[in-house]
PDB file of C-alpha atoms in Angstrom:
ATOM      1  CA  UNK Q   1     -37.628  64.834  73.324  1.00  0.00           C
ATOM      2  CA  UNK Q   2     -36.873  63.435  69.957  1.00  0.00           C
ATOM      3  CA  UNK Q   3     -33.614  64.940  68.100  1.00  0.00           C
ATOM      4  CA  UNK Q   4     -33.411  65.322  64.732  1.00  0.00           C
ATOM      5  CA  UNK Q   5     -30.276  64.403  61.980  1.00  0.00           C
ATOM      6  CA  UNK Q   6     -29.945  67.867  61.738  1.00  0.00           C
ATOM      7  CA  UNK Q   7     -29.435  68.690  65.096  1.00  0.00           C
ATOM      8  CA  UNK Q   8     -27.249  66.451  65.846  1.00  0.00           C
ATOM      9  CA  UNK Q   9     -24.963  67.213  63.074  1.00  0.00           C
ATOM     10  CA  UNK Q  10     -24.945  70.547  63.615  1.00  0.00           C
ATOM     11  CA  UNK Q  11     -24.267  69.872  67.328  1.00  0.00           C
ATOM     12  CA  UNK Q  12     -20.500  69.108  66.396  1.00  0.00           C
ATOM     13  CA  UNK Q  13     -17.892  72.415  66.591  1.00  0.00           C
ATOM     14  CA  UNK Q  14     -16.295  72.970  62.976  1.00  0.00           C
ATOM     15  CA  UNK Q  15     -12.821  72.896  64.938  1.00  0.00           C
ATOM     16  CA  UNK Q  16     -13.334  70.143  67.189  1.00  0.00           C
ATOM     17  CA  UNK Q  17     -13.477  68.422  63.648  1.00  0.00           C
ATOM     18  CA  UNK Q  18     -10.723  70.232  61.967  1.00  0.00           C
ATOM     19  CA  UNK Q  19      -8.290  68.573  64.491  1.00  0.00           C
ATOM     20  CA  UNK Q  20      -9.424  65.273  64.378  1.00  0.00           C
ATOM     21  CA  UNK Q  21      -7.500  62.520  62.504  1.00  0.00           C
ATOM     22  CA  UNK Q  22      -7.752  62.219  58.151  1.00  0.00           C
ATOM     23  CA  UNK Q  23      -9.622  59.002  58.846  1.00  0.00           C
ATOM     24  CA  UNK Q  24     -11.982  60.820  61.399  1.00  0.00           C
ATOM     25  CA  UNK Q  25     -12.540  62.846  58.947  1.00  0.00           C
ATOM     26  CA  UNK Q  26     -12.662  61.170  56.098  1.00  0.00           C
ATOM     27  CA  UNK Q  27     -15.959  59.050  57.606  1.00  0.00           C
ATOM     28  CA  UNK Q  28     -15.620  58.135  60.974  1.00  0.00           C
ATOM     29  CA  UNK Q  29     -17.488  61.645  61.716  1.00  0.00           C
ATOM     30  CA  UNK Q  30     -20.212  61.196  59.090  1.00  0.00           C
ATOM     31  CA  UNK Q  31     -21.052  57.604  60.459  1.00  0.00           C
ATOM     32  CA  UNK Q  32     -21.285  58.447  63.889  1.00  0.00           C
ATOM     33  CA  UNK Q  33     -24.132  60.875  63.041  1.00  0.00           C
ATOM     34  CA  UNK Q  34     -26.634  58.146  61.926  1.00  0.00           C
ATOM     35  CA  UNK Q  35     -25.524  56.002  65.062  1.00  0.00           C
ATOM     36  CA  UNK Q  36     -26.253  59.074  67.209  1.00  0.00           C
ATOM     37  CA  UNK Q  37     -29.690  59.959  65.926  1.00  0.00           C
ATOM     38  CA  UNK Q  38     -30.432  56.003  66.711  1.00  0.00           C
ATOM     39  CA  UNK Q  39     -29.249  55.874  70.085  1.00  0.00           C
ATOM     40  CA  UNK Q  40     -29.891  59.286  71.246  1.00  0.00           C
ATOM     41  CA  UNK Q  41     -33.806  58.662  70.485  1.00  0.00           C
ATOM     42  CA  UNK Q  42     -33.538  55.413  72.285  1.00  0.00           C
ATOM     43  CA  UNK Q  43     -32.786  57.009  75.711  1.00  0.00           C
ATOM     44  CA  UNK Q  44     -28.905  56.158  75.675  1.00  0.00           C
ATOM     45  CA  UNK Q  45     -27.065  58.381  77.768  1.00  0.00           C
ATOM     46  CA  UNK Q  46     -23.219  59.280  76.760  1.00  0.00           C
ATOM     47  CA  UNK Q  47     -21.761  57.138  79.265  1.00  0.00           C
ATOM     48  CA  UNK Q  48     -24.153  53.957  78.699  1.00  0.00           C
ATOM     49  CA  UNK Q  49     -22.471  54.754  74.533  1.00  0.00           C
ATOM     50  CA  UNK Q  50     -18.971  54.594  76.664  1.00  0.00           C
ATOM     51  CA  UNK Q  51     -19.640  51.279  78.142  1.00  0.00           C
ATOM     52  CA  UNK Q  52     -20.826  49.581  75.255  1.00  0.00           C
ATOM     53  CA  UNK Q  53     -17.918  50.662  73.304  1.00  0.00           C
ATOM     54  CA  UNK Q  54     -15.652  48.842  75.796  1.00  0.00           C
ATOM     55  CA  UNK Q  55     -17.297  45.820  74.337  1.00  0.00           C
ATOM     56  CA  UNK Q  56     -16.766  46.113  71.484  1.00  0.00           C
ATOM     57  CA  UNK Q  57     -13.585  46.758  71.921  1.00  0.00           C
ATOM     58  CA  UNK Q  58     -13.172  43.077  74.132  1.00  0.00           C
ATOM     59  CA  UNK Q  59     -15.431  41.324  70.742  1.00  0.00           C
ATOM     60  CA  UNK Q  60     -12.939  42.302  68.480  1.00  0.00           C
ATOM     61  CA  UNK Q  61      -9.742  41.688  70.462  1.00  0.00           C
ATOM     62  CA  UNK Q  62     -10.598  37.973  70.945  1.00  0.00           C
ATOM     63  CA  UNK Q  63     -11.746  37.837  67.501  1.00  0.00           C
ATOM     64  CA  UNK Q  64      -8.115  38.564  66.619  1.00  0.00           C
ATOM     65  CA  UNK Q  65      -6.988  36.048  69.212  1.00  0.00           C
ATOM     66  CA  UNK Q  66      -9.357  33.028  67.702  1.00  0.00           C
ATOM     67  CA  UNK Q  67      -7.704  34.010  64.633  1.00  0.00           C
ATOM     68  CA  UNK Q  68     -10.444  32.355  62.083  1.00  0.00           C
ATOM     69  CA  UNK Q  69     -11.173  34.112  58.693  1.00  0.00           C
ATOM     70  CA  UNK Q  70     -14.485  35.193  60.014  1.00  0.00           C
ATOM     71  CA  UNK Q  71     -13.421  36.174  63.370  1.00  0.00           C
ATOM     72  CA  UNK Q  72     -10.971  38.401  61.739  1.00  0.00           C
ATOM     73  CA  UNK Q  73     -13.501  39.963  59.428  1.00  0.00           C
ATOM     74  CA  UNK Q  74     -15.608  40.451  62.797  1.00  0.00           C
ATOM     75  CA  UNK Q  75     -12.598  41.882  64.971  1.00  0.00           C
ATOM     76  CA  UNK Q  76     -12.094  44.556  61.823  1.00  0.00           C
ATOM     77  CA  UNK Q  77     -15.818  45.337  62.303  1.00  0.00           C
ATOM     78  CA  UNK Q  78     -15.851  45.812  65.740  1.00  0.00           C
ATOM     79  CA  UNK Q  79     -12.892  47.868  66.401  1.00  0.00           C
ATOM     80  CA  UNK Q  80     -13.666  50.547  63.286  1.00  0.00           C
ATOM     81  CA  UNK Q  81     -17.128  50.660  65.345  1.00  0.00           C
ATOM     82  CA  UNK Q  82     -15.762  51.137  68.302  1.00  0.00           C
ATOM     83  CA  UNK Q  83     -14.071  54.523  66.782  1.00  0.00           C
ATOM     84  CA  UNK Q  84     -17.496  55.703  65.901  1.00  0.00           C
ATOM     85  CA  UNK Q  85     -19.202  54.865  68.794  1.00  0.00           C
ATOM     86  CA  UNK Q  86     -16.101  56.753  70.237  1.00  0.00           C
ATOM     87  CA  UNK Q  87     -17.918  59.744  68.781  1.00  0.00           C
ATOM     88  CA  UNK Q  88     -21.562  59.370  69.316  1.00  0.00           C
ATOM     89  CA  UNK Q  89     -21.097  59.425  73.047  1.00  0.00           C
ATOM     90  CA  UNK Q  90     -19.750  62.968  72.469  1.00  0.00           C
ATOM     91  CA  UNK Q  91     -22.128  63.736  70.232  1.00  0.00           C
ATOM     92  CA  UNK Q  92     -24.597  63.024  72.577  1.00  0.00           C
ATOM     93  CA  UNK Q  93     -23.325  64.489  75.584  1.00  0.00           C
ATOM     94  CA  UNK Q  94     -23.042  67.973  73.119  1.00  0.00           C
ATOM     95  CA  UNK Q  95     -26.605  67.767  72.051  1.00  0.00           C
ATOM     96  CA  UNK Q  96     -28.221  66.970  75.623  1.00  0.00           C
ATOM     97  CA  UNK Q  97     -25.659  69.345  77.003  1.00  0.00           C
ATOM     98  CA  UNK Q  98     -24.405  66.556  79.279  1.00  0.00           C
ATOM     99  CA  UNK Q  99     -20.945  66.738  79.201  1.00  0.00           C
ATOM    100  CA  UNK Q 100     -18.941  66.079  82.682  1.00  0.00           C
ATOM    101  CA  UNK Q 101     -16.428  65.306  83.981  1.00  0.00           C
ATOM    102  CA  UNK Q 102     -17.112  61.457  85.045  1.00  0.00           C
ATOM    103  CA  UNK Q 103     -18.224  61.642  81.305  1.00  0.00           C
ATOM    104  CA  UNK Q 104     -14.436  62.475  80.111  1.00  0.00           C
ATOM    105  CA  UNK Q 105     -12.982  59.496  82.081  1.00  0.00           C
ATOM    106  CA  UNK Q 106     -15.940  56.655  81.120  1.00  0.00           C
ATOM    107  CA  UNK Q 107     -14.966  57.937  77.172  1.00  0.00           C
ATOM    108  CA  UNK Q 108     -11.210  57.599  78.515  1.00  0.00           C
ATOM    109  CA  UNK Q 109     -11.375  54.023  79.530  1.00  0.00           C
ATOM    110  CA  UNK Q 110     -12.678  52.926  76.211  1.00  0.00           C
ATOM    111  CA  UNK Q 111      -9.172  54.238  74.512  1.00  0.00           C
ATOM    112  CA  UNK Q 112      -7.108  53.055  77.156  1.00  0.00           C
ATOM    113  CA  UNK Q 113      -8.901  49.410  76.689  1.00  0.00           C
ATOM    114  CA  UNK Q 114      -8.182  49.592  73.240  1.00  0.00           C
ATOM    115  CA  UNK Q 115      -4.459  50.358  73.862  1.00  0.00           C
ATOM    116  CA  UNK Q 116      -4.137  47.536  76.535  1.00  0.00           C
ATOM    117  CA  UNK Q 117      -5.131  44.527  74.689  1.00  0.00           C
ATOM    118  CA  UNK Q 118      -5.104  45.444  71.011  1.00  0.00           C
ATOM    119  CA  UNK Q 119      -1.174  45.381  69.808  1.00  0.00           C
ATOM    120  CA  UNK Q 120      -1.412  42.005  71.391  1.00  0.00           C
ATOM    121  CA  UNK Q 121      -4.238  40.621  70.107  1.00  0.00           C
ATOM    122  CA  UNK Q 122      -3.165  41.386  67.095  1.00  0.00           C
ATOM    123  CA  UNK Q 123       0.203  39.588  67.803  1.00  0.00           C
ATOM    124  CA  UNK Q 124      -1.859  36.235  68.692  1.00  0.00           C
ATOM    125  CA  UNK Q 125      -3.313  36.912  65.162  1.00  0.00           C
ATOM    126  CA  UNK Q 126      -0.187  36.582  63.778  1.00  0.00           C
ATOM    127  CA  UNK Q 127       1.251  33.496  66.038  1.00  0.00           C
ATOM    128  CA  UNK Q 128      -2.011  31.810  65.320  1.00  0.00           C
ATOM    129  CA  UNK Q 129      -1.486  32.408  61.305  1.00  0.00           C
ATOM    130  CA  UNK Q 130       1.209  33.668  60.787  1.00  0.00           C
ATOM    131  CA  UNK Q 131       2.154  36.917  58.387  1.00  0.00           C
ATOM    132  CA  UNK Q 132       3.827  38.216  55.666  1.00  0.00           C
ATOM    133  CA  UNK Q 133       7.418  38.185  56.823  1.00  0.00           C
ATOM    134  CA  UNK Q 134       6.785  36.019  59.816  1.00  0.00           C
ATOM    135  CA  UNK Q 135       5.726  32.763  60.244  1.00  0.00           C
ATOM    136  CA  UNK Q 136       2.951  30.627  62.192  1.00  0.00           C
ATOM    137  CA  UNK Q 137       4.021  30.037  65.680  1.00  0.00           C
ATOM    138  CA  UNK Q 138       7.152  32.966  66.481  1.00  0.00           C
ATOM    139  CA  UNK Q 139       7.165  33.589  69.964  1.00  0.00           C
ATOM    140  CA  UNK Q 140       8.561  36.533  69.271  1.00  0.00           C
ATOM    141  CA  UNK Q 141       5.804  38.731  67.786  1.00  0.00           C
ATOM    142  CA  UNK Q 142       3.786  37.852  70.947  1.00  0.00           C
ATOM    143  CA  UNK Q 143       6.680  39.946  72.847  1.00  0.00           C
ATOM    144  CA  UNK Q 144       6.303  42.471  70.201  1.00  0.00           C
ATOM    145  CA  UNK Q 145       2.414  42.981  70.311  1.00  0.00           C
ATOM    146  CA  UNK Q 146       2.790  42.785  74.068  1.00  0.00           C
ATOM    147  CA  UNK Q 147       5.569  45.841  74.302  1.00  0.00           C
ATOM    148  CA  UNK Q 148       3.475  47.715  71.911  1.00  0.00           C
ATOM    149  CA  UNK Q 149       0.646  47.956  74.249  1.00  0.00           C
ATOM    150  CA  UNK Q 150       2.758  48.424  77.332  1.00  0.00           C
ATOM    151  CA  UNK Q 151       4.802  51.729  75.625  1.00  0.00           C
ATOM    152  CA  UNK Q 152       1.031  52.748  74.056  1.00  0.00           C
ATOM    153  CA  UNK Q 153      -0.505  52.690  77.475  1.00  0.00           C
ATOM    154  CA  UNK Q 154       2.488  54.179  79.466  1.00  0.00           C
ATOM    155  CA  UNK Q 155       3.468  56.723  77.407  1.00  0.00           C
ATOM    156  CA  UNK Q 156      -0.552  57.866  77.917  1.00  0.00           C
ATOM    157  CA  UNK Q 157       0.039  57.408  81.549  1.00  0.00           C
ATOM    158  CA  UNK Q 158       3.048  59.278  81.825  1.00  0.00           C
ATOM    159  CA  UNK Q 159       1.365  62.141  80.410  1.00  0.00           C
ATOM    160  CA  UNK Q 160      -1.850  62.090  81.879  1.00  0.00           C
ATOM    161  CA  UNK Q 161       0.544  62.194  85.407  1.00  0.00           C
ATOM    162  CA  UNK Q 162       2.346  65.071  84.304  1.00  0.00           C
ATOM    163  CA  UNK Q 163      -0.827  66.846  83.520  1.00  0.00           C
ATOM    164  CA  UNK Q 164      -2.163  65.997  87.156  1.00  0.00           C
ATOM    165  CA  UNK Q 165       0.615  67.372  89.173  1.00  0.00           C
ATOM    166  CA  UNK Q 166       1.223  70.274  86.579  1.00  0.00           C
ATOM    167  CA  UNK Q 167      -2.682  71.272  87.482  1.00  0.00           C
ATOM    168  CA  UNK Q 168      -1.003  72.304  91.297  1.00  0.00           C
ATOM    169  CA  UNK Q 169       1.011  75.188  89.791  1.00  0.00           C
ATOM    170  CA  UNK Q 170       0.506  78.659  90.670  1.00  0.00           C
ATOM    171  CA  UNK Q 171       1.219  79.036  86.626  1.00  0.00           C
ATOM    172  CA  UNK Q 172      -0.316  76.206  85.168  1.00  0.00           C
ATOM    173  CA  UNK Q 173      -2.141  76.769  81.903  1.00  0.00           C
ATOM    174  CA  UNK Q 174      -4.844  74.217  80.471  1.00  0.00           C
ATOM    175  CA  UNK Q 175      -3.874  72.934  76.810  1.00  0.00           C
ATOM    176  CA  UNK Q 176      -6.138  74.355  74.693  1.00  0.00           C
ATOM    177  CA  UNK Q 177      -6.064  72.951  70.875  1.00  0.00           C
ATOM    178  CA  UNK Q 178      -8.354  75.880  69.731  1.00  0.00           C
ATOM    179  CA  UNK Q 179      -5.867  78.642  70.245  1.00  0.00           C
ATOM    180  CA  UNK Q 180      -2.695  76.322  70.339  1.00  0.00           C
ATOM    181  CA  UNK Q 181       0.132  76.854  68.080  1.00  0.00           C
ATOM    182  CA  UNK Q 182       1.037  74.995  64.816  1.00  0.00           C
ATOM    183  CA  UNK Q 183       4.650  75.832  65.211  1.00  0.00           C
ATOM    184  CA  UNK Q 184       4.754  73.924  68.840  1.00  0.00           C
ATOM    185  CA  UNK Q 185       6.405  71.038  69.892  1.00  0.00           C
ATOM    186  CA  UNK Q 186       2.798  69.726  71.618  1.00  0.00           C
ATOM    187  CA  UNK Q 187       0.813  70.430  69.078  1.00  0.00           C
ATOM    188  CA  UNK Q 188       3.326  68.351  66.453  1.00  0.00           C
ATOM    189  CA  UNK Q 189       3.241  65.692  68.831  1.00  0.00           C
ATOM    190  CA  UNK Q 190      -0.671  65.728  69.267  1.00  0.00           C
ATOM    191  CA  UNK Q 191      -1.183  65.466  65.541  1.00  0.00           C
ATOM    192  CA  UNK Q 192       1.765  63.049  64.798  1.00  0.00           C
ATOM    193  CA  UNK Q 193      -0.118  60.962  67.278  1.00  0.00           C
ATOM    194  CA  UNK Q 194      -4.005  61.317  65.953  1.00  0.00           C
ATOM    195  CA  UNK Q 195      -2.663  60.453  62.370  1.00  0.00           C
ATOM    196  CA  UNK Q 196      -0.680  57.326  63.499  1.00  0.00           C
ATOM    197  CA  UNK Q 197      -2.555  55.953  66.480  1.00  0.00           C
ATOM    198  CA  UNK Q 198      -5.604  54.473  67.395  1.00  0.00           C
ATOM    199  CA  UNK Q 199      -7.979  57.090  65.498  1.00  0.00           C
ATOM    200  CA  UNK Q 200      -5.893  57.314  62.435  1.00  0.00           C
ATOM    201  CA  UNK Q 201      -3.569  55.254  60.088  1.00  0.00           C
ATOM    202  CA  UNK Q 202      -4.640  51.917  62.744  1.00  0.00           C
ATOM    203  CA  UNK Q 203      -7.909  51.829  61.768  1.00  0.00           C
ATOM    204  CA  UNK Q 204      -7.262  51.928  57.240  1.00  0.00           C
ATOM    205  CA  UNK Q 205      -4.564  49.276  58.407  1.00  0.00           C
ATOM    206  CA  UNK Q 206      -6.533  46.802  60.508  1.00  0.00           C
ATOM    207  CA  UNK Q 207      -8.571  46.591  57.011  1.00  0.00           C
ATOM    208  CA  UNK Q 208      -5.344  46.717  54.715  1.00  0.00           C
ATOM    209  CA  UNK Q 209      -3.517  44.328  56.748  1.00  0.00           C
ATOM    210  CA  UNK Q 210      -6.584  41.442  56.886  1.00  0.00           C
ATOM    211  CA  UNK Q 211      -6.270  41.509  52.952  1.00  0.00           C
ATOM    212  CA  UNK Q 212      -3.159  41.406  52.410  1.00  0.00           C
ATOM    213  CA  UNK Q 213      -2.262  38.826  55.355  1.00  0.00           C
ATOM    214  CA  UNK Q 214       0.616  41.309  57.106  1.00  0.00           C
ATOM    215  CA  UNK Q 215      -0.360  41.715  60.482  1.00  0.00           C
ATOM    216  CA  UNK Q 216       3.179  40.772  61.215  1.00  0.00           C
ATOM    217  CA  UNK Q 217       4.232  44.340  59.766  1.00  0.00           C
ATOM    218  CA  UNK Q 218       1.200  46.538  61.568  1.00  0.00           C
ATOM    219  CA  UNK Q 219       2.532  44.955  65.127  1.00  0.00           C
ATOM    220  CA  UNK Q 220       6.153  45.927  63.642  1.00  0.00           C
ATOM    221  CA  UNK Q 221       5.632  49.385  63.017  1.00  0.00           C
ATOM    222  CA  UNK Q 222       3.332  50.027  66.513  1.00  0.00           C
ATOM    223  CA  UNK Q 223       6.283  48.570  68.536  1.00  0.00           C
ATOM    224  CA  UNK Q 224       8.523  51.330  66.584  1.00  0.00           C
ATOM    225  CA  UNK Q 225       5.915  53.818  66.394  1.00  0.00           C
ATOM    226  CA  UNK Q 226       4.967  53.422  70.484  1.00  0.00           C
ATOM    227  CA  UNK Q 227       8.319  52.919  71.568  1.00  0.00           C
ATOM    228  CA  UNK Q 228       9.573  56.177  69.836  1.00  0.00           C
ATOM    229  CA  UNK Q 229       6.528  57.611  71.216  1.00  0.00           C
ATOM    230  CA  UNK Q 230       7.114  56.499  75.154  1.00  0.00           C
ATOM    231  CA  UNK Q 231      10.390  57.237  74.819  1.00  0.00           C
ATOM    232  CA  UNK Q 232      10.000  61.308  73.695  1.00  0.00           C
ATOM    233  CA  UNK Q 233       7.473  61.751  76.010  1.00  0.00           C
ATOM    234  CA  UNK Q 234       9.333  60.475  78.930  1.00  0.00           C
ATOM    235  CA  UNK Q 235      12.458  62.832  77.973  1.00  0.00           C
ATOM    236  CA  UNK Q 236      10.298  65.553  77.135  1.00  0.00           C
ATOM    237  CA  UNK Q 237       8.532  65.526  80.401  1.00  0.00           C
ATOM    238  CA  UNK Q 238      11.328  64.592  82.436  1.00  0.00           C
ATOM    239  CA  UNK Q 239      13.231  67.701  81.302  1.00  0.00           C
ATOM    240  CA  UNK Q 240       9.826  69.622  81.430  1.00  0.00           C
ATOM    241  CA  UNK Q 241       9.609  68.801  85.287  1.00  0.00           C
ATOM    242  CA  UNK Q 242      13.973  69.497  85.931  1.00  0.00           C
ATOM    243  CA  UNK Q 243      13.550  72.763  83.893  1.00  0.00           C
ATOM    244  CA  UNK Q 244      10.792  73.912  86.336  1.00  0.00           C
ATOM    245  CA  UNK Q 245      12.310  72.477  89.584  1.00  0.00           C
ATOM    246  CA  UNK Q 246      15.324  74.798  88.753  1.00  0.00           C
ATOM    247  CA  UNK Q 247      13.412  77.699  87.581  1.00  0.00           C
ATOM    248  CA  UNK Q 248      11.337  77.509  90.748  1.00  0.00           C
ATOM    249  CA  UNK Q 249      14.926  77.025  92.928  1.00  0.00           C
ATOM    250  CA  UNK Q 250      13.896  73.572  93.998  1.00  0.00           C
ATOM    251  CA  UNK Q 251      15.757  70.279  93.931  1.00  0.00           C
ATOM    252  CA  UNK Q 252      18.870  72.340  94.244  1.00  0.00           C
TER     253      UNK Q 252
END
């Protein structure tokens, strides 16, 4: 079966794209559409889309970490790709109607990949080169790119564990950002998050920053940015979890 542009671009939900990120938005979305109509009519399934993303993802961390002009043109590349590939697999999985749940984790492992290595990747960028306000050779911004990832990745642990043992309660109530309100704490935090992280302000920066020669700052800000963020969600949850234990008489 051969799918057409159209199909495929009609394929995508209007809100699924409303609460995307600005820089989803702003092309991300319209790219992945040509990449879908390619990959879709080759026979690629949504999870073979997931796998090949990872690599891209691995291509343009070491390009950071070899830290040559070209390989830093190349790393910006990849990684921007690897947000749009990020898309097609969904897109196909909506048009052929395969969307599961094996599919949901695959797509998962390509974010958490990025979240691993790419903070300190970057930071080898910057010890290789050096940066705007730091120079060639600091240790330190290879601890810096290295906590980044760590708070990135455990903050997204810590929630996705909360979310597992929350799914055990008589009471429990799936997230859903359709019907979810503006005004609530999790949907502030889910939006603060899309605009900042990995689909949002990173990508415009990885581009910004290669210009200008300040990856120093970028790794700066996403040890701020993540460590804020690890931090609030371990409170939050933490108190989520008491709140319930008392409500619920246990732990008394």
């Amino acid at each position: 079966m051969e799918y057409s542009f159209k199909s495929i671009v009609a394929s995508l939900p209007q809100k699924k794209n409303s609460n995307s990120s600005w820089w989803v938005k702003l092309w991300v979305r319209k790219a992945s559409f040509p990449f879908t109509w390619l990959f879709i009519n080759l026979g690629f399934s949504p999870n073979a889309v997931s796998v090949l993303s990872i690599t891209f993802v691995i291509a343009a961390c070491t390009g950071y970490v070899i830290s040559t002009p070209a390989s830093i043109i190349t790393a910006v590349v990849l990684i921007n790709v690897w947000l749009v590939l990020d898309c097609v697999d969904g897109n196909i999985a909506r048009c052929k109607k395969q969307k599961t749940v094996y599919g949901e984790f695959v797509d998962d492992i390509g974010g958490y990949y990025v979240v691993a290595f790419i903070y300190l990747a970057i930071a080898f960028c910057v010890y290789n080169i050096g940066g705007l306000l730091i120079e060639e050779g600091n240790k330190w911004i290879l601890a810096a790119g290295g906590v980044a990832s760590i708070c990135d990745i455990l903050a997204r642990l810590i929630n996705k564990d909360y979310v597992n043992f929350s799914k055990n309660r008589p009471d429990y109530v799936q997230d859903d950002y359709r019907t979810e309100s503006k005004k609530s704490l999790s949907y502030v935090r889910r939006r603060v998050s899309k605009e900042l992280g990995v689909s949002g302000l990173f990508m415009p920066l990885t581009i910004v920053c290669a210009i200008w020669h300040c990856y120093d700052l970028m790794v700066l800000f996403y040890l701020l940015f993540n460590g804020f963020a690890l931090l609030s969600t371990t409170v939050i949850y933490i108190y989520k979890a008491d709140k319930y234990d008392k409500q619920n008489g246990h732990g008394l």
